[in-house]
Amino acid sequence: MATNVLQRRSSALTRNRLPRFAPWASLAVALVLGAAASSLVGFTLFGWGIFAAIAFTVVYAGWSAAVEGPRKAKDKLATCLVVGAFLIALLPLVSVLWTVVVEGLKGLTTPGFLGTSMNGVSGIQDNESVNNGTHVLGGIYHALMGTLLITLWATIISVPIGLLTSVYLVEYGNGRPLSRALTFFVDVMTGIPSIVAGLFAAAFFATLLGPGTKTGFVAAVALSVLMIPVVVRSSEEMLRIVPNELREASYALGVRKWRTILKVVIPTAISGIASGVTLAIARVIGETAPILVTAGFATKINLNVFSDWMSSLPTFIYTQILNPTSPSNPDPSTQRAWGAALVLIIFVMLLNLIARLIARVFAPKTGR
């Protein structure tokens, strides 16, 4: 009798509920229906995925409505729509990463790709590599070093200015006219097109040093115009979320304000500040237009940012695609461009990892 009672209770609890295999069964049916629908309009993997997703939503939500009722069906329909929206948003990112990795590895694995420049490489070498099947000559060393040096100098210029500006806005501004003006101009600078920043730097140094001045430092100044508002905004938000109790405790011990900011406020917010700086670097490391205007394009190695033209990875990619070394055989130039694009993405990933490491090392220690 006790067994019968337990069975009745179990059936009451599981009544009007889909079985556990319902999502997988719905997926199997959706894949078949999606393949059939896609075949009617010309079968492609993308079309199959779209039709299968629509079929899965209809089958799963319809099955739920028939068994569990409209309330559960609406919940499952909303879940399918949310997951579908996430996958749609993720699809371009995965597609771009897959394409860059697959195409970029061809250039990255070429001998001498990271250690040689394009100096002396012409269409003759590219034609020979295509006709004879040899490896592609020429690399990105000059552009790689140019990107590192220009970004380094842009960071050196931007981070102190941006951090000090955010400290003033949070700790000393107090709604003063200068504070409001700075906030307004930072907001305006956030939306400045990159080419305008390049034209500003080019015009500024043309006034100081004469027309046609193109160096890596001029490009760094142009990039700093784009970096400063990002650093200011991110650092300002991080400084504002530092609890006032920490400041008051420091003041109660007789610590001066500048020392409180230096020893308490900034170390507490260093994790967010490092992330903001990384975001600012990622914002400018792939800029092409301002560097073309301010640093030009070079095929030889130049490690002096204060003299002569300097190449960078974005301009290298741009010129290799727009003006192949061999117009009749553009495949070697395309291979170099994809390899440089992969290196650029690896740079951004490494910057994020470095920011996390800095945040972990310099974050305030908790516990005893």
GROMACS .gro file of C-alpha atoms in nm:
model
  368
    1MET     CA    1   0.000   0.000   0.000
    2ALA     CA    2   0.286   0.234   0.083
    3THR     CA    3   0.433   0.160  -0.258
    4ASN     CA    4   0.107   0.258  -0.426
    5VAL     CA    5   0.101   0.588  -0.234
    6LEU     CA    6   0.458   0.670  -0.342
    7GLN     CA    7   0.376   0.588  -0.702
    8ARG     CA    8   0.068   0.814  -0.696
    9ARG     CA    9   0.275   1.096  -0.545
   10SER     CA   10   0.547   1.048  -0.807
   11SER     CA   11   0.298   1.054  -1.091
   12ALA     CA   12   0.135   1.367  -0.948
   13LEU     CA   13   0.471   1.544  -0.937
   14THR     CA   14   0.571   1.446  -1.288
   15ARG     CA   15   0.233   1.490  -1.450
   16ASN     CA   16   0.209   1.755  -1.723
   17ARG     CA   17   0.586   1.783  -1.754
   18LEU     CA   18   0.804   1.724  -2.058
   19PRO     CA   19   1.044   1.430  -2.037
   20ARG     CA   20   1.412   1.501  -1.986
   21PHE     CA   21   1.494   1.406  -2.344
   22ALA     CA   22   1.248   1.664  -2.483
   23PRO     CA   23   1.516   1.923  -2.581
   24TRP     CA   24   1.725   1.661  -2.760
   25ALA     CA   25   1.424   1.510  -2.934
   26SER     CA   26   1.313   1.858  -3.042
   27LEU     CA   27   1.665   1.929  -3.168
   28ALA     CA   28   1.672   1.608  -3.375
   29VAL     CA   29   1.335   1.689  -3.532
   30ALA     CA   30   1.447   2.051  -3.593
   31LEU     CA   31   1.766   1.938  -3.770
   32VAL     CA   32   1.566   1.719  -4.007
   33LEU     CA   33   1.308   1.991  -4.074
   34GLY     CA   34   1.581   2.253  -4.113
   35ALA     CA   35   1.766   2.039  -4.368
   36ALA     CA   36   1.447   1.987  -4.566
   37ALA     CA   37   1.355   2.356  -4.562
   38SER     CA   38   1.708   2.460  -4.654
   39SER     CA   39   1.712   2.218  -4.947
   40LEU     CA   40   1.410   2.392  -5.097
   41VAL     CA   41   1.599   2.722  -5.133
   42GLY     CA   42   1.947   2.584  -5.193
   43PHE     CA   43   2.119   2.396  -4.913
   44THR     CA   44   2.387   2.583  -4.714
   45LEU     CA   45   2.514   2.530  -4.362
   46PHE     CA   46   2.409   2.881  -4.262
   47GLY     CA   47   2.057   2.833  -4.400
   48TRP     CA   48   2.034   2.492  -4.233
   49GLY     CA   49   2.125   2.649  -3.898
   50ILE     CA   50   1.868   2.928  -3.934
   51PHE     CA   51   1.583   2.697  -4.036
   52ALA     CA   52   1.678   2.443  -3.768
   53ALA     CA   53   1.676   2.715  -3.499
   54ILE     CA   54   1.331   2.832  -3.605
   55ALA     CA   55   1.203   2.474  -3.619
   56PHE     CA   56   1.348   2.394  -3.276
   57THR     CA   57   1.177   2.695  -3.121
   58VAL     CA   58   0.841   2.604  -3.277
   59VAL     CA   59   0.864   2.231  -3.193
   60TYR     CA   60   0.993   2.276  -2.837
   61ALA     CA   61   0.752   2.556  -2.744
   62GLY     CA   62   0.459   2.380  -2.916
   63TRP     CA   63   0.531   2.053  -2.738
   64SER     CA   64   0.549   2.239  -2.409
   65ALA     CA   65   0.218   2.415  -2.478
   66ALA     CA   66   0.047   2.081  -2.551
   67VAL     CA   67   0.182   1.906  -2.241
   68GLU     CA   68   0.261   2.172  -1.979
   69GLY     CA   69   0.027   2.453  -2.070
   70PRO     CA   70   0.072   2.808  -2.204
   71ARG     CA   71   0.262   2.940  -1.903
   72LYS     CA   72   0.550   2.692  -1.934
   73ALA     CA   73   0.541   2.725  -2.311
   74LYS     CA   74   0.594   3.103  -2.289
   75ASP     CA   75   0.887   3.047  -2.055
   76LYS     CA   76   1.052   2.802  -2.295
   77LEU     CA   77   0.980   3.033  -2.590
   78ALA     CA   78   1.153   3.322  -2.410
   79THR     CA   79   1.447   3.096  -2.325
   80CYS     CA   80   1.484   2.993  -2.690
   81LEU     CA   81   1.472   3.356  -2.805
   82VAL     CA   82   1.733   3.467  -2.550
   83VAL     CA   83   1.970   3.181  -2.634
   84GLY     CA   84   1.914   3.242  -3.005
   85ALA     CA   85   1.993   3.612  -2.969
   86PHE     CA   86   2.313   3.522  -2.782
   87LEU     CA   87   2.421   3.279  -3.055
   88ILE     CA   88   2.344   3.535  -3.326
   89ALA     CA   89   2.557   3.794  -3.144
   90LEU     CA   90   2.835   3.537  -3.099
   91LEU     CA   91   2.830   3.420  -3.460
   92PRO     CA   92   3.014   3.720  -3.615
   93LEU     CA   93   3.285   3.706  -3.349
   94VAL     CA   94   3.343   3.334  -3.398
   95SER     CA   95   3.337   3.378  -3.776
   96VAL     CA   96   3.593   3.659  -3.769
   97LEU     CA   97   3.825   3.475  -3.529
   98TRP     CA   98   3.800   3.152  -3.729
   99THR     CA   99   3.872   3.327  -4.057
  100VAL     CA  100   4.166   3.526  -3.919
  101VAL     CA  101   4.321   3.222  -3.749
  102VAL     CA  102   4.283   2.993  -4.052
  103GLU     CA  103   4.412   3.250  -4.302
  104GLY     CA  104   4.663   3.412  -4.068
  105LEU     CA  105   4.844   3.091  -3.978
  106LYS     CA  106   4.957   3.060  -4.340
  107GLY     CA  107   5.148   3.385  -4.310
  108LEU     CA  108   5.252   3.345  -3.947
  109THR     CA  109   5.418   3.009  -4.014
  110THR     CA  110   5.617   3.144  -4.310
  111PRO     CA  111   5.992   3.141  -4.233
  112GLY     CA  112   6.117   3.488  -4.138
  113PHE     CA  113   5.771   3.641  -4.121
  114LEU     CA  114   5.826   3.792  -3.776
  115GLY     CA  115   6.197   3.864  -3.816
  116THR     CA  116   6.227   4.032  -4.157
  117SER     CA  117   6.093   4.350  -4.316
  118MET     CA  118   5.968   4.435  -4.662
  119ASN     CA  119   6.286   4.620  -4.751
  120GLY     CA  120   6.407   4.495  -5.092
  121VAL     CA  121   6.098   4.277  -5.151
  122SER     CA  122   5.928   4.349  -5.483
  123GLY     CA  123   5.686   4.187  -5.722
  124ILE     CA  124   5.969   3.978  -5.867
  125GLN     CA  125   6.004   3.778  -5.545
  126ASP     CA  126   5.626   3.736  -5.514
  127ASN     CA  127   5.597   3.613  -5.873
  128GLU     CA  128   5.878   3.363  -5.813
  129SER     CA  129   5.713   3.235  -5.495
  130VAL     CA  130   5.386   3.176  -5.684
  131ASN     CA  131   5.542   3.024  -5.995
  132ASN     CA  132   5.804   2.810  -5.819
  133GLY     CA  133   5.603   2.723  -5.509
  134THR     CA  134   5.866   2.861  -5.270
  135HIS     CA  135   5.782   3.034  -4.941
  136VAL     CA  136   5.679   3.398  -4.947
  137LEU     CA  137   5.956   3.648  -4.875
  138GLY     CA  138   5.914   3.958  -4.662
  139GLY     CA  139   5.777   3.996  -4.313
  140ILE     CA  140   5.627   4.233  -4.059
  141TYR     CA  141   5.921   4.306  -3.830
  142HIS     CA  142   5.929   4.674  -3.924
  143ALA     CA  143   5.553   4.710  -3.880
  144LEU     CA  144   5.558   4.508  -3.558
  145MET     CA  145   5.822   4.730  -3.398
  146GLY     CA  146   5.645   5.040  -3.528
  147THR     CA  147   5.317   4.935  -3.365
  148LEU     CA  148   5.490   4.861  -3.034
  149LEU     CA  149   5.683   5.190  -3.028
  150ILE     CA  150   5.394   5.412  -3.140
  151THR     CA  151   5.152   5.250  -2.896
  152LEU     CA  152   5.409   5.269  -2.616
  153TRP     CA  153   5.462   5.641  -2.664
  154ALA     CA  154   5.088   5.702  -2.697
  155THR     CA  155   5.038   5.520  -2.365
  156ILE     CA  156   5.318   5.719  -2.200
  157ILE     CA  157   5.148   6.041  -2.309
  158SER     CA  158   4.788   5.940  -2.238
  159VAL     CA  159   4.794   5.751  -1.908
  160PRO     CA  160   4.944   6.026  -1.685
  161ILE     CA  161   4.723   6.295  -1.841
  162GLY     CA  162   4.410   6.082  -1.826
  163LEU     CA  163   4.471   5.956  -1.474
  164LEU     CA  164   4.554   6.301  -1.332
  165THR     CA  165   4.246   6.446  -1.502
  166SER     CA  166   4.022   6.180  -1.351
  167VAL     CA  167   4.177   6.238  -1.007
  168TYR     CA  168   4.099   6.608  -1.036
  169LEU     CA  169   3.741   6.544  -1.146
  170VAL     CA  170   3.672   6.300  -0.861
  171GLU     CA  171   3.877   6.439  -0.573
  172TYR     CA  172   3.905   6.814  -0.640
  173GLY     CA  173   3.639   6.910  -0.897
  174ASN     CA  174   3.332   6.931  -0.669
  175GLY     CA  175   3.115   7.066  -0.951
  176ARG     CA  176   3.338   7.365  -1.025
  177PRO     CA  177   3.321   7.533  -1.367
  178LEU     CA  178   3.655   7.385  -1.470
  179SER     CA  179   3.535   7.039  -1.372
  180ARG     CA  180   3.216   7.076  -1.575
  181ALA     CA  181   3.412   7.208  -1.873
  182LEU     CA  182   3.655   6.915  -1.857
  183THR     CA  183   3.368   6.667  -1.843
  184PHE     CA  184   3.206   6.830  -2.145
  185PHE     CA  185   3.522   6.829  -2.355
  186VAL     CA  186   3.605   6.470  -2.258
  187ASP     CA  187   3.259   6.368  -2.380
  188VAL     CA  188   3.319   6.556  -2.705
  189MET     CA  189   3.663   6.397  -2.753
  190THR     CA  190   3.516   6.050  -2.704
  191GLY     CA  191   3.327   6.082  -3.031
  192ILE     CA  192   3.602   6.241  -3.239
  193PRO     CA  193   3.669   6.045  -3.562
  194SER     CA  194   4.017   5.899  -3.573
  195ILE     CA  195   4.106   6.080  -3.895
  196VAL     CA  196   4.037   6.413  -3.723
  197ALA     CA  197   4.286   6.323  -3.450
  198GLY     CA  198   4.542   6.241  -3.719
  199LEU     CA  199   4.481   6.569  -3.902
  200PHE     CA  200   4.514   6.761  -3.574
  201ALA     CA  201   4.850   6.603  -3.492
  202ALA     CA  202   4.975   6.649  -3.849
  203ALA     CA  203   4.871   7.017  -3.855
  204PHE     CA  204   5.015   7.080  -3.509
  205PHE     CA  205   5.359   6.942  -3.593
  206ALA     CA  206   5.350   7.099  -3.939
  207THR     CA  207   5.317   7.435  -3.761
  208LEU     CA  208   5.604   7.357  -3.526
  209LEU     CA  209   5.847   7.168  -3.750
  210GLY     CA  210   5.730   7.246  -4.102
  211PRO     CA  211   5.495   7.084  -4.355
  212GLY     CA  212   5.525   6.715  -4.430
  213THR     CA  213   5.653   6.615  -4.086
  214LYS     CA  214   5.573   6.247  -4.047
  215THR     CA  215   5.726   6.047  -3.762
  216GLY     CA  216   5.622   5.782  -3.517
  217PHE     CA  217   5.594   6.040  -3.239
  218VAL     CA  218   5.344   6.244  -3.439
  219ALA     CA  219   5.137   5.927  -3.475
  220ALA     CA  220   5.167   5.867  -3.101
  221VAL     CA  221   5.030   6.215  -3.032
  222ALA     CA  222   4.739   6.147  -3.268
  223LEU     CA  223   4.661   5.820  -3.093
  224SER     CA  224   4.688   5.987  -2.751
  225VAL     CA  225   4.405   6.222  -2.854
  226LEU     CA  226   4.191   5.911  -2.893
  227MET     CA  227   4.321   5.740  -2.580
  228ILE     CA  228   4.293   6.021  -2.328
  229PRO     CA  229   3.911   6.041  -2.309
  230VAL     CA  230   3.884   5.663  -2.269
  231VAL     CA  231   4.140   5.665  -1.988
  232VAL     CA  232   3.969   5.962  -1.821
  233ARG     CA  233   3.622   5.811  -1.833
  234SER     CA  234   3.721   5.463  -1.718
  235SER     CA  235   3.952   5.589  -1.442
  236GLU     CA  236   3.692   5.838  -1.323
  237GLU     CA  237   3.429   5.568  -1.283
  238MET     CA  238   3.671   5.342  -1.098
  239LEU     CA  239   3.776   5.621  -0.860
  240ARG     CA  240   3.415   5.712  -0.787
  241ILE     CA  241   3.327   5.362  -0.668
  242VAL     CA  242   3.602   5.365  -0.405
  243PRO     CA  243   3.412   5.384  -0.071
  244ASN     CA  244   3.432   5.721   0.102
  245GLU     CA  245   3.487   5.536   0.431
  246LEU     CA  246   3.840   5.452   0.315
  247ARG     CA  247   3.915   5.819   0.251
  248GLU     CA  248   3.763   5.926   0.584
  249ALA     CA  249   3.959   5.662   0.773
  250SER     CA  250   4.279   5.787   0.614
  251TYR     CA  251   4.196   6.149   0.695
  252ALA     CA  252   4.114   6.051   1.055
  253LEU     CA  253   4.467   5.915   1.091
  254GLY     CA  254   4.609   6.250   0.984
  255VAL     CA  255   4.714   6.143   0.634
  256ARG     CA  256   4.717   6.426   0.382
  257LYS     CA  257   4.485   6.422   0.086
  258TRP     CA  258   4.748   6.370  -0.183
  259ARG     CA  259   4.893   6.078   0.009
  260THR     CA  260   4.546   5.932   0.064
  261ILE     CA  261   4.486   5.944  -0.309
  262LEU     CA  262   4.824   5.790  -0.384
  263LYS     CA  263   4.824   5.518  -0.119
  264VAL     CA  264   4.455   5.438  -0.067
  265VAL     CA  265   4.231   5.552  -0.352
  266ILE     CA  266   4.441   5.460  -0.656
  267PRO     CA  267   4.555   5.117  -0.524
  268THR     CA  268   4.194   5.033  -0.445
  269ALA     CA  269   4.085   5.120  -0.799
  270ILE     CA  270   4.397   4.991  -0.978
  271SER     CA  271   4.217   4.686  -1.116
  272GLY     CA  272   3.958   4.898  -1.300
  273ILE     CA  273   4.217   5.154  -1.403
  274ALA     CA  274   4.434   4.883  -1.559
  275SER     CA  275   4.132   4.750  -1.746
  276GLY     CA  276   4.052   5.102  -1.869
  277VAL     CA  277   4.406   5.155  -1.993
  278THR     CA  278   4.393   4.821  -2.173
  279LEU     CA  279   4.064   4.921  -2.332
  280ALA     CA  280   4.219   5.248  -2.446
  281ILE     CA  281   4.518   5.069  -2.598
  282ALA     CA  282   4.290   4.822  -2.773
  283ARG     CA  283   4.091   5.121  -2.900
  284VAL     CA  284   4.390   5.270  -3.084
  285ILE     CA  285   4.621   4.979  -3.163
  286GLY     CA  286   4.422   4.896  -3.476
  287GLU     CA  287   4.376   5.252  -3.604
  288THR     CA  288   4.490   5.303  -3.962
  289ALA     CA  289   4.384   5.648  -4.083
  290PRO     CA  290   4.566   5.863  -3.822
  291ILE     CA  291   4.889   5.667  -3.866
  292LEU     CA  292   4.878   5.697  -4.243
  293VAL     CA  293   4.841   6.074  -4.205
  294THR     CA  294   5.104   6.119  -3.934
  295ALA     CA  295   5.363   5.840  -3.977
  296GLY     CA  296   5.322   5.739  -4.340
  297PHE     CA  297   5.429   5.395  -4.454
  298ALA     CA  298   5.778   5.245  -4.464
  299THR     CA  299   5.920   4.915  -4.584
  300LYS     CA  300   6.244   4.937  -4.389
  301ILE     CA  301   6.310   4.903  -4.019
  302ASN     CA  302   6.295   5.230  -3.826
  303LEU     CA  303   6.324   5.219  -3.446
  304ASN     CA  304   6.347   5.596  -3.396
  305VAL     CA  305   6.002   5.746  -3.338
  306PHE     CA  306   6.141   6.099  -3.370
  307SER     CA  307   6.279   6.062  -3.721
  308ASP     CA  308   6.157   5.944  -4.062
  309TRP     CA  309   5.846   5.753  -4.160
  310MET     CA  310   5.739   5.451  -3.959
  311SER     CA  311   5.513   5.161  -4.048
  312SER     CA  312   5.263   4.983  -3.824
  313LEU     CA  313   5.058   4.666  -3.845
  314PRO     CA  314   4.731   4.840  -3.949
  315THR     CA  315   4.899   5.040  -4.225
  316PHE     CA  316   5.091   4.730  -4.334
  317ILE     CA  317   4.763   4.537  -4.371
  318TYR     CA  318   4.602   4.829  -4.551
  319THR     CA  319   4.881   4.873  -4.805
  320GLN     CA  320   4.926   4.500  -4.868
  321ILE     CA  321   4.557   4.466  -4.955
  322LEU     CA  322   4.515   4.796  -5.140
  323ASN     CA  323   4.850   4.793  -5.325
  324PRO     CA  324   4.983   4.436  -5.354
  325THR     CA  325   5.354   4.401  -5.405
  326SER     CA  326   5.278   4.212  -5.725
  327PRO     CA  327   4.949   4.326  -5.883
  328SER     CA  328   4.946   4.022  -6.110
  329ASN     CA  329   4.995   3.782  -5.814
  330PRO     CA  330   4.830   3.938  -5.506
  331ASP     CA  331   4.817   3.611  -5.305
  332PRO     CA  332   5.153   3.665  -5.125
  333SER     CA  333   5.045   4.014  -5.018
  334THR     CA  334   4.710   3.881  -4.900
  335GLN     CA  335   4.891   3.612  -4.703
  336ARG     CA  336   5.109   3.873  -4.532
  337ALA     CA  337   4.803   4.085  -4.453
  338TRP     CA  338   4.619   3.794  -4.287
  339GLY     CA  339   4.930   3.705  -4.086
  340ALA     CA  340   4.963   4.065  -3.965
  341ALA     CA  341   4.593   4.067  -3.870
  342LEU     CA  342   4.642   3.753  -3.661
  343VAL     CA  343   4.940   3.910  -3.485
  344LEU     CA  344   4.730   4.219  -3.412
  345ILE     CA  345   4.456   4.007  -3.252
  346ILE     CA  346   4.717   3.821  -3.047
  347PHE     CA  347   4.845   4.160  -2.926
  348VAL     CA  348   4.500   4.257  -2.802
  349MET     CA  349   4.461   3.925  -2.623
  350LEU     CA  350   4.800   3.962  -2.455
  351LEU     CA  351   4.711   4.314  -2.343
  352ASN     CA  352   4.402   4.179  -2.170
  353LEU     CA  353   4.606   3.909  -1.997
  354ILE     CA  354   4.866   4.165  -1.885
  355ALA     CA  355   4.591   4.391  -1.750
  356ARG     CA  356   4.449   4.104  -1.545
  357LEU     CA  357   4.796   4.023  -1.411
  358ILE     CA  358   4.857   4.386  -1.313
  359ALA     CA  359   4.519   4.404  -1.146
  360ARG     CA  360   4.591   4.089  -0.946
  361VAL     CA  361   4.938   4.200  -0.839
  362PHE     CA  362   4.851   4.556  -0.739
  363ALA     CA  363   4.500   4.503  -0.606
  364PRO     CA  364   4.460   4.564  -0.229
  365LYS     CA  365   4.528   4.253  -0.025
  366THR     CA  366   4.235   4.115   0.171
  367GLY     CA  367   4.232   3.904   0.482
  368ARG     CA  368   4.482   3.893   0.765
   0.00000   0.00000   0.00000
